[in-house]
Short mmCIF file of C-alpha atoms in Angstrom, two decimals:
data_model
loop_
_atom_site.label_atom_id
_atom_site.label_comp_id
_atom_site.label_asym_id
_atom_site.label_seq_id
_atom_site.Cartn_x
_atom_site.Cartn_y
_atom_site.Cartn_z
CA UNK A 802 0.03 0.00 -0.03
CA UNK A 803 1.58 3.23 -1.19
CA UNK A 804 2.03 6.07 1.39
CA UNK A 805 3.06 9.69 1.40
CA UNK A 806 6.09 9.83 3.65
CA UNK A 807 8.24 12.83 4.80
CA UNK A 808 11.91 12.21 5.37
CA UNK A 809 13.28 15.00 7.47
CA UNK A 810 16.60 16.18 8.83
CA UNK A 811 15.94 18.13 12.06
CA UNK A 812 18.53 20.43 13.59
CA UNK A 813 22.07 21.34 12.81
CA UNK A 814 23.42 18.17 11.25
CA UNK A 815 24.88 18.33 7.81
CA UNK A 816 24.99 14.69 6.84
CA UNK A 817 22.12 13.34 4.80
CA UNK A 818 23.54 10.30 2.96
CA UNK A 819 21.51 8.03 5.20
CA UNK A 820 18.33 10.04 4.68
CA UNK A 821 18.86 9.99 0.98
CA UNK A 822 19.34 6.18 0.90
CA UNK A 823 16.16 5.73 2.88
CA UNK A 824 14.23 8.16 0.61
CA UNK A 825 15.38 6.27 -2.39
CA UNK A 826 14.54 2.81 -0.96
CA UNK A 827 11.06 3.98 -0.05
CA UNK A 828 10.53 5.34 -3.51
CA UNK A 829 11.58 2.14 -5.01
CA UNK A 830 9.14 0.31 -2.70
CA UNK A 831 6.36 2.40 -4.36
CA UNK A 832 5.95 5.26 -1.75
CA UNK A 833 5.84 8.92 -2.48
CA UNK A 834 8.68 10.47 -0.50
CA UNK A 835 8.97 14.14 0.29
CA UNK A 836 12.51 15.03 1.31
CA UNK A 837 12.87 18.23 3.38
CA UNK A 838 16.57 18.91 2.88
CA UNK A 839 19.04 19.72 5.69
CA UNK A 840 18.62 21.73 8.89
CA UNK A 841 14.88 21.98 9.46
CA UNK A 842 13.30 23.23 12.71
CA UNK A 843 10.82 20.93 14.36
CA UNK A 844 8.01 23.43 13.54
CA UNK A 845 8.99 23.40 9.86
CA UNK A 846 8.92 19.63 9.69
CA UNK A 847 5.42 19.60 11.24
CA UNK A 848 4.40 22.19 8.65
CA UNK A 849 5.75 20.04 5.79
CA UNK A 850 3.90 16.93 7.10
CA UNK A 851 0.67 19.02 7.31
CA UNK A 852 0.81 20.70 3.86
CA UNK A 853 1.91 17.56 2.10
CA UNK A 854 -0.77 15.49 3.83
CA UNK A 855 1.80 12.78 4.70
CA UNK A 856 0.86 9.75 6.87
CA UNK A 857 4.31 9.18 8.22
CA UNK A 858 7.54 11.13 9.00
CA UNK A 859 11.00 9.71 9.33
CA UNK A 860 13.51 11.74 11.32
CA UNK A 861 17.21 11.28 10.65
CA UNK A 862 19.60 12.64 13.24
CA UNK A 863 23.35 12.05 13.64
CA UNK A 864 24.21 15.10 15.74
CA UNK A 865 23.41 13.75 19.19
CA UNK A 866 20.52 16.19 19.64
CA UNK A 867 17.85 13.49 19.22
CA UNK A 868 16.68 13.77 22.77
CA UNK A 869 15.65 17.38 22.17
CA UNK A 870 14.60 17.46 18.51
CA UNK A 871 12.58 14.22 18.22
CA UNK A 872 10.43 14.85 21.33
CA UNK A 873 9.81 18.42 19.99
CA UNK A 874 8.53 17.15 16.68
CA UNK A 875 6.27 14.58 18.47
CA UNK A 876 4.91 17.26 20.79
CA UNK A 877 4.23 19.73 18.02
CA UNK A 878 2.46 17.13 15.90
CA UNK A 879 0.10 16.29 18.78
CA UNK A 880 -0.45 19.98 19.53
CA UNK A 881 -1.47 20.51 15.90
CA UNK A 882 -4.03 17.77 16.04
CA UNK A 883 -1.84 15.42 14.09
CA UNK A 884 -1.60 12.66 16.59
CA UNK A 885 -2.44 10.15 13.90
CA UNK A 886 0.90 10.63 12.08
CA UNK A 887 3.38 7.80 12.31
CA UNK A 888 6.79 8.81 13.57
CA UNK A 889 9.96 6.78 13.11
CA UNK A 890 13.60 7.68 13.55
CA UNK A 891 17.04 6.72 12.42
CA UNK A 892 20.66 7.66 12.77
CA UNK A 893 22.98 7.63 15.78
CA UNK A 894 20.59 6.99 18.68
CA UNK A 895 22.08 5.00 21.65
CA UNK A 896 20.14 2.05 22.99
CA UNK A 897 19.77 3.83 26.35
CA UNK A 898 17.90 6.75 24.81
CA UNK A 899 15.38 4.64 22.87
CA UNK A 900 12.91 3.72 25.56
CA UNK A 901 12.11 7.29 26.28
CA UNK A 902 11.58 8.11 22.59
CA UNK A 903 9.28 5.11 22.16
CA UNK A 904 7.32 6.23 25.15
CA UNK A 905 6.73 9.64 23.32
CA UNK A 906 5.18 7.84 20.41
CA UNK A 907 8.14 6.99 18.09
CA UNK A 908 7.17 3.73 16.58
CA UNK A 909 10.49 2.48 15.26
CA UNK A 910 14.14 3.47 15.70
CA UNK A 911 16.67 2.30 13.10
CA UNK A 912 20.37 2.39 13.88
CA UNK A 913 23.50 1.94 11.78
CA UNK A 914 23.62 -1.31 9.84
CA UNK A 915 19.82 -1.49 9.36
CA UNK A 916 18.85 -2.91 6.02
CA UNK A 917 16.42 -0.89 3.99
CA UNK A 918 14.12 -3.86 3.79
CA UNK A 919 13.51 -3.65 7.62
CA UNK A 920 12.16 -0.14 7.14
CA UNK A 921 9.83 -1.27 4.36
CA UNK A 922 8.70 -4.15 6.50
CA UNK A 923 8.01 -1.71 9.36
CA UNK A 924 5.84 0.35 6.97
CA UNK A 925 4.05 -2.77 5.84
CA UNK A 926 3.22 -3.73 9.35
CA UNK A 927 2.05 -0.20 10.01
CA UNK A 928 -0.44 -0.38 7.12
CA UNK A 929 -1.54 -3.81 8.20
CA UNK A 930 -2.33 -2.49 11.71
CA UNK A 931 -4.13 0.55 10.30
CA UNK A 932 -6.20 -1.78 8.09
CA UNK A 933 -7.18 -3.72 11.20
CA UNK A 934 -8.25 -0.54 13.03
CA UNK A 935 -5.26 -0.58 15.37
CA UNK A 936 -3.73 2.76 16.28
CA UNK A 937 -0.19 3.54 15.27
CA UNK A 938 0.03 7.38 15.36
CA UNK A 939 2.41 9.42 17.57
CA UNK A 940 -0.43 10.60 19.77
CA UNK A 941 -2.03 7.16 20.32
CA UNK A 942 -1.47 5.66 23.67
CA UNK A 943 -0.66 2.16 22.56
CA UNK A 944 2.63 0.69 23.63
CA UNK A 945 3.15 -0.69 20.10
CA UNK A 946 6.56 -0.45 18.61
CA UNK A 947 8.19 -2.28 15.82
CA UNK A 948 10.96 -4.68 16.71
CA UNK B 808 -20.96 12.74 3.72
CA UNK B 809 -22.04 15.67 1.53
CA UNK B 810 -22.36 17.73 4.61
CA UNK B 811 -18.89 16.75 5.89
CA UNK B 812 -17.27 17.67 2.61
CA UNK B 813 -18.93 21.05 2.72
CA UNK B 814 -17.74 21.52 6.26
CA UNK B 815 -14.11 20.73 5.24
CA UNK B 816 -14.31 23.08 2.36
CA UNK B 817 -15.58 25.79 4.60
CA UNK B 818 -12.94 25.07 7.16
CA UNK B 819 -10.24 25.12 4.42
CA UNK B 820 -11.57 28.49 3.26
CA UNK B 821 -11.27 29.84 6.77
CA UNK B 822 -7.54 29.01 6.68
CA UNK B 823 -7.35 25.41 8.06
CA UNK B 824 -4.22 24.16 6.25
CA UNK B 825 -4.61 20.55 7.20
CA UNK B 826 -8.18 20.51 5.84
CA UNK B 827 -6.90 22.06 2.59
CA UNK B 828 -4.09 19.48 2.35
CA UNK B 829 -6.60 16.68 2.80
CA UNK B 830 -8.98 18.05 0.18
CA UNK B 831 -6.07 18.29 -2.27
CA UNK B 832 -5.30 14.63 -1.57
CA UNK B 833 -8.91 13.68 -2.29
CA UNK B 834 -8.80 15.64 -5.60
CA UNK B 835 -5.53 14.00 -6.51
CA UNK B 836 -6.98 10.56 -5.98
CA UNK B 837 -9.79 11.42 -8.41
CA UNK B 838 -12.62 12.23 -6.01
CA UNK B 839 -15.02 14.83 -7.39
CA UNK B 840 -15.77 17.62 -4.93
CA UNK B 841 -18.34 20.39 -5.23
CA UNK B 842 -15.81 23.25 -5.83
CA UNK B 843 -17.04 26.34 -7.50
CA UNK B 844 -14.77 28.04 -10.06
CA UNK B 845 -12.71 30.77 -8.43
CA UNK B 846 -10.92 32.10 -11.56
CA UNK B 847 -7.55 31.44 -9.90
CA UNK B 848 -4.35 33.31 -11.01
CA UNK B 849 -2.10 30.59 -12.24
CA UNK B 850 1.48 30.68 -13.54
CA UNK B 851 3.06 27.56 -15.11
CA UNK B 852 6.77 27.29 -14.73
CA UNK B 853 8.81 24.78 -16.73
CA UNK B 854 12.33 24.22 -18.08
CA UNK B 855 14.98 21.53 -18.28
CA UNK B 856 16.30 19.85 -15.11
CA UNK B 857 18.99 21.73 -13.22
CA UNK B 858 18.42 25.34 -14.49
CA UNK B 859 17.22 26.41 -11.03
CA UNK B 860 13.40 26.41 -11.33
CA UNK B 861 12.69 25.54 -7.72
CA UNK B 862 15.32 27.91 -6.38
CA UNK B 863 13.97 30.67 -8.61
CA UNK B 864 10.39 30.01 -7.49
CA UNK B 865 11.70 30.09 -3.89
CA UNK B 866 12.85 33.71 -4.27
CA UNK B 867 9.85 34.69 -6.37
CA UNK B 868 7.67 33.56 -3.48
CA UNK B 869 9.52 35.80 -1.14
CA UNK B 870 9.14 38.75 -3.41
CA UNK B 871 5.38 38.09 -3.85
CA UNK B 872 4.89 37.62 -0.10
CA UNK B 873 6.66 40.97 0.55
CA UNK B 874 4.06 42.54 -1.82
CA UNK B 875 1.28 41.13 0.31
CA UNK B 876 0.30 38.06 -1.86
CA UNK B 877 -0.39 34.61 -0.59
CA UNK B 878 1.51 32.13 -2.77
CA UNK B 879 0.70 28.46 -3.32
CA UNK B 880 2.93 26.13 -5.33
CA UNK B 881 2.08 22.80 -6.91
CA UNK B 882 5.47 21.19 -7.60
CA UNK B 883 5.00 18.26 -10.03
CA UNK B 884 7.59 15.49 -10.25
CA UNK B 885 7.37 12.21 -12.18
CA UNK B 886 6.45 8.91 -10.64
CA UNK B 887 8.70 5.97 -11.23
CA UNK B 888 7.15 3.92 -14.09
CA UNK B 889 8.50 0.80 -12.44
CA UNK B 890 7.61 1.07 -8.70
CA UNK B 891 4.96 3.82 -8.88
CA UNK B 892 6.87 5.59 -6.18
CA UNK B 893 8.33 9.11 -6.33
CA UNK B 894 10.96 11.20 -4.70
CA UNK B 895 9.61 14.75 -4.35
CA UNK B 896 12.39 17.22 -3.38
CA UNK B 897 11.42 20.50 -4.99
CA UNK B 898 10.41 22.10 -1.73
CA UNK B 899 13.82 21.73 -0.20
CA UNK B 900 15.06 24.40 -2.50
CA UNK B 901 12.32 26.88 -1.52
CA UNK B 902 13.56 28.19 1.86
CA UNK B 903 10.46 30.12 2.81
CA UNK B 904 8.13 27.14 2.01
CA UNK B 905 8.18 25.53 5.41
CA UNK B 906 7.61 28.54 7.75
CA UNK B 907 5.61 31.43 6.31
CA UNK B 908 1.91 31.58 6.82
CA UNK B 909 1.57 33.13 3.37
CA UNK B 910 3.15 30.20 1.55
CA UNK B 911 1.72 26.77 0.80
CA UNK B 912 3.77 24.23 -1.14
CA UNK B 913 2.46 20.87 -2.20
CA UNK B 914 4.44 18.21 -4.05
CA UNK B 915 2.56 16.17 -6.57
CA UNK B 916 3.68 12.94 -8.23
CA UNK B 917 2.35 12.37 -11.76
CA UNK B 918 1.21 8.86 -10.62
CA UNK B 919 1.10 7.65 -14.25
CA UNK B 920 -2.39 8.91 -14.43
CA UNK B 921 -4.05 8.29 -17.82
CA UNK B 922 -4.08 11.72 -19.52
CA UNK B 923 -1.75 13.20 -16.91
CA UNK B 924 -2.69 15.39 -13.97
CA UNK B 925 -4.84 17.90 -15.97
CA UNK B 926 -8.26 16.55 -14.93
CA UNK B 927 -7.29 17.11 -11.29
CA UNK B 928 -5.33 20.28 -11.52
CA UNK B 929 -8.36 22.30 -12.57
CA UNK B 930 -10.13 21.54 -9.27
CA UNK B 931 -6.92 21.92 -7.25
CA UNK B 932 -6.28 25.49 -8.53
CA UNK B 933 -9.95 26.38 -8.05
CA UNK B 934 -9.85 25.12 -4.46
CA UNK B 935 -6.60 27.03 -3.76
CA UNK B 936 -8.07 30.19 -5.27
CA UNK B 937 -11.22 29.70 -3.17
CA UNK B 938 -9.07 29.42 -0.03
CA UNK B 939 -7.50 32.85 -0.69
CA UNK B 940 -4.24 31.87 -2.40
CA UNK B 941 -3.77 34.81 -4.70
CA UNK B 942 -0.72 33.54 -6.73
CA UNK B 943 -0.65 29.91 -7.75
CA UNK B 944 2.42 28.37 -9.42
CA UNK B 945 2.59 25.03 -11.12
CA UNK B 946 6.12 23.74 -11.56
CA UNK B 947 7.12 20.89 -13.88
CA UNK B 948 10.28 19.63 -15.47
CA UNK B 949 9.82 20.52 -19.18
CA UNK B 950 11.11 17.29 -20.56
CA UNK B 951 8.19 15.67 -22.25
CA UNK B 952 4.78 16.18 -23.79
CA UNK B 953 2.87 15.46 -20.59
CA UNK B 954 4.80 18.00 -18.68
CA UNK B 955 4.26 20.55 -21.43
CA UNK B 956 0.56 19.89 -21.09
CA UNK B 957 0.60 20.57 -17.40
CA UNK B 958 1.99 24.07 -17.91
CA UNK B 959 -0.29 24.58 -20.91
CA UNK B 960 -3.01 24.43 -18.39
CA UNK B 961 -1.85 27.67 -16.82
CA UNK B 962 -2.94 31.06 -18.19
CA UNK B 963 0.63 32.37 -17.97
CA UNK B 964 3.66 30.31 -18.81
CA UNK B 965 7.22 30.99 -17.91
CA UNK B 966 10.14 29.01 -19.43
CA UNK B 967 13.32 28.90 -17.34
CA UNK B 968 16.65 28.16 -19.05
CA UNK B 969 20.28 28.45 -17.99
CA UNK B 970 23.69 29.18 -19.57
CA UNK B 971 25.72 26.52 -21.38
CA UNK B 972 22.94 24.03 -21.85
CA UNK B 973 23.76 23.58 -25.55
CA UNK B 974 22.19 25.00 -28.59
CA UNK B 975 18.94 26.87 -28.59
CA UNK B 976 17.58 24.49 -31.17
CA UNK B 977 17.12 22.00 -28.23
CA UNK B 978 14.58 24.28 -26.57
CA UNK B 979 12.80 24.90 -29.88
CA UNK B 980 12.50 21.17 -30.45
CA UNK B 981 10.65 20.75 -27.20
CA UNK B 982 7.86 23.02 -28.53
CA UNK B 983 7.59 24.86 -25.20
CA UNK B 984 8.98 28.14 -26.61
CA UNK B 985 5.70 28.80 -28.45
CA UNK B 986 3.68 28.29 -25.35
CA UNK B 987 5.77 30.51 -23.10
CA UNK B 988 4.79 34.07 -22.40
CA UNK B 989 8.24 34.87 -21.04
CA UNK B 990 11.59 33.23 -20.95
CA UNK B 991 14.01 33.63 -18.05
CA UNK B 992 17.75 32.81 -18.26
CA UNK B 993 18.54 31.95 -14.70
CA UNK B 994 22.09 31.74 -13.17
CA UNK B 995 23.04 35.12 -14.66
CA UNK B 996 25.95 35.03 -12.16
CA UNK B 997 27.65 32.43 -14.46
CA UNK B 998 29.66 33.33 -17.53
CA UNK B 999 27.87 32.85 -20.84
CA UNK B 1000 24.46 33.80 -19.40
CA UNK B 1001 24.44 36.81 -21.71
CA UNK B 1002 25.30 34.67 -24.71
CA UNK B 1003 22.39 32.39 -23.91
CA UNK B 1004 20.13 35.38 -23.54
CA UNK B 1005 21.27 36.73 -26.88
CA UNK B 1006 20.81 33.50 -28.78
CA UNK B 1007 17.33 32.98 -27.37
CA UNK B 1008 16.39 36.60 -28.28
CA UNK B 1009 17.85 36.00 -31.87
CA UNK B 1010 15.92 32.82 -32.32
CA UNK B 1011 12.71 34.48 -31.28
CA UNK B 1012 13.29 37.22 -33.84
CA UNK B 1013 13.04 34.64 -36.67
CA UNK B 1014 9.34 34.33 -36.04
CA UNK B 1015 7.14 37.36 -36.13
CA UNK B 1016 4.69 35.73 -33.66
CA UNK B 1017 7.42 35.50 -31.03
CA UNK B 1018 9.44 38.66 -31.61
CA UNK B 1019 7.62 40.52 -28.82
CA UNK B 1020 8.20 37.70 -26.32
CA UNK B 1021 10.16 38.87 -23.22
CA UNK B 1022 13.49 37.37 -22.31
CA UNK B 1023 14.92 38.23 -18.90
CA UNK B 1024 18.02 37.32 -16.89
CA UNK B 1025 17.94 36.47 -13.17
CA UNK B 1026 20.17 35.01 -10.55
CA UNK B 1027 18.12 33.22 -7.92
CA UNK B 1028 21.32 32.69 -6.01
CA UNK B 1029 22.06 36.40 -5.65
CA UNK B 1030 18.41 37.59 -5.75
CA UNK B 1031 19.26 39.55 -8.92
CA UNK B 1032 16.47 40.57 -11.30
CA UNK B 1033 13.68 39.03 -9.24
CA UNK B 1034 11.77 42.14 -8.51
CA UNK B 1035 11.86 43.08 -12.25
CA UNK B 1036 10.71 39.55 -13.13
CA UNK B 1037 7.72 39.83 -10.79
CA UNK B 1038 6.84 43.27 -12.22
CA UNK B 1039 6.85 41.82 -15.80
CA UNK B 1040 4.81 38.73 -14.74
CA UNK B 1041 2.26 41.07 -13.11
CA UNK B 1042 1.96 43.07 -16.34
CA UNK B 1043 1.53 40.07 -18.65
CA UNK B 1044 -1.39 40.34 -20.86
CA UNK B 1045 -3.15 37.11 -21.85
CA UNK B 1046 -2.07 36.49 -25.53
CA UNK B 1047 -4.95 35.22 -27.67
CA UNK B 1048 -2.85 33.13 -30.02
CA UNK B 1049 -1.17 31.28 -27.17
CA UNK B 1050 -4.51 30.95 -25.43
CA UNK B 1051 -5.80 28.89 -28.36
CA UNK B 1052 -2.69 26.75 -28.29
CA UNK B 1053 -3.22 26.15 -24.63
CA UNK B 1054 -6.89 25.24 -25.07
CA UNK B 1055 -5.80 22.78 -27.78
CA UNK B 1056 -3.35 21.17 -25.31
CA UNK B 1057 -6.12 20.90 -22.68
CA UNK B 1058 -8.46 19.34 -25.19
CA UNK B 1059 -5.81 16.81 -26.21
CA UNK B 1060 -5.14 15.78 -22.69
CA UNK B 1061 -8.93 15.40 -22.03
CA UNK B 1062 -9.08 13.28 -25.17
CA UNK B 1063 -6.12 11.11 -23.99
CA UNK B 1064 -7.87 10.64 -20.75
CA UNK B 1065 -11.02 9.48 -22.41
CA UNK B 1066 -9.12 7.15 -24.72
CA UNK B 1067 -6.98 5.57 -21.88
CA UNK B 1068 -9.99 5.08 -19.72
CA UNK B 1069 -12.01 3.45 -22.43
CA UNK B 1070 -13.11 -0.09 -21.28
CA UNK B 1071 -12.38 -1.64 -24.69
CA UNK B 1072 -8.82 -0.38 -24.70
CA UNK B 1073 -7.06 -3.58 -23.56
CA UNK B 1074 -9.10 -5.77 -25.87
CA UNK B 1075 -8.29 -3.51 -28.86
CA UNK B 1076 -4.58 -3.43 -27.96
CA UNK B 1077 -4.50 -7.18 -27.92
CA UNK B 1078 -6.20 -7.39 -31.27
CA UNK B 1079 -3.77 -4.86 -32.76
CA UNK B 1080 -0.89 -6.78 -31.33
CA UNK B 1081 -2.00 -10.08 -32.86
CA UNK B 1082 -2.66 -8.38 -36.19
CA UNK B 1083 -6.37 -9.11 -36.19
CA UNK B 1084 -7.23 -5.53 -36.93
CA UNK B 1085 -5.42 -2.51 -38.21
CA UNK B 1086 -5.19 0.97 -36.68
CA UNK B 1087 -8.16 2.36 -38.56
CA UNK B 1088 -10.31 -0.56 -37.43
CA UNK B 1089 -9.12 -0.06 -33.90
CA UNK B 1090 -10.15 3.60 -33.88
CA UNK B 1091 -13.49 2.64 -35.34
CA UNK B 1092 -14.15 0.16 -32.47
CA UNK B 1093 -13.12 2.60 -29.81
#
């Protein structure tokens, strides 16, 4: 099932090879991918998701600021009545920081070495859950995460 | 259902961006909505890949916003014929797109629709006009007939070119020069921009229909020539001859749409393939 997905680079981090590889892999899996480019504010990312009517947003961070930037995006999505948006993350995010991000509604976190097919499988299980009426959005209080 | 749609349209008209974004998705997926015509102001922008169309639109947006306009952009990129997916990255070059209240940018994939996007664009621009977007830009890569048809849909057409892209004959081949109201040579900061400008101007002089067509130079990078460009666009008069060319392109795309959605199409294609009928008989049957 084809989705509209925003791939975003929040904050001051100038490396987007990973984000571009993901964008390309999602395109090849039949999705429409909107890439924001580097150095976007959380508020700008939320705006892109809104205007593009995307169902999911992938946040790529390598700068170490993930504990600030990712929660901010989640919060602002919920504030803007977009709690149904699916949030996933990738980049350099230590294991010890992941639990907190999951508890804020991040449904999957992909680290170095992830194969692009895992991300596509994650999205497939997301659409499967949606089809069965199960909640997957950032603002939904389910404990579900992809593993 | 009817009532809900009317409510979302009203909410979008009152400035609810998420509602507007959702309605655009419905239109894009082929849903018919009760949208009245709003006679929107539409500019089509096209040109070869890499001449700086998105960057130029980015700075044009800023100029328009400073003049009090609300600017919406529909940025069209091709879908992959193999996977059906698309990588839409025009907006990353429009720096004001993600923050200003007076700017709305929507990326559209061509989705291999039969007949292209034209049947949907009409309603999309009407909806944007209805919601108070006073300047609407449709951006496409000018590389093929279907992209040319998309810009042909707009009442004003701007062709963007750049220096050192080879001979002007290339642009003439594409057929887009006849449809354009004005031609912009972007990247005027690079050497040879003036040469390109001159050769375009010369080539326009060969045809009496085109000799009054405007050719301008800009540098989106340095914000050079942008205010003058906007002045010229605002003063454009709708040219009757080009209007009829555009109407012809619209008719052709509607015709393609009809043909490609004909239920007999596959059957006729098979018969043609096996040699059972010839082209004339195929047309007769359709």
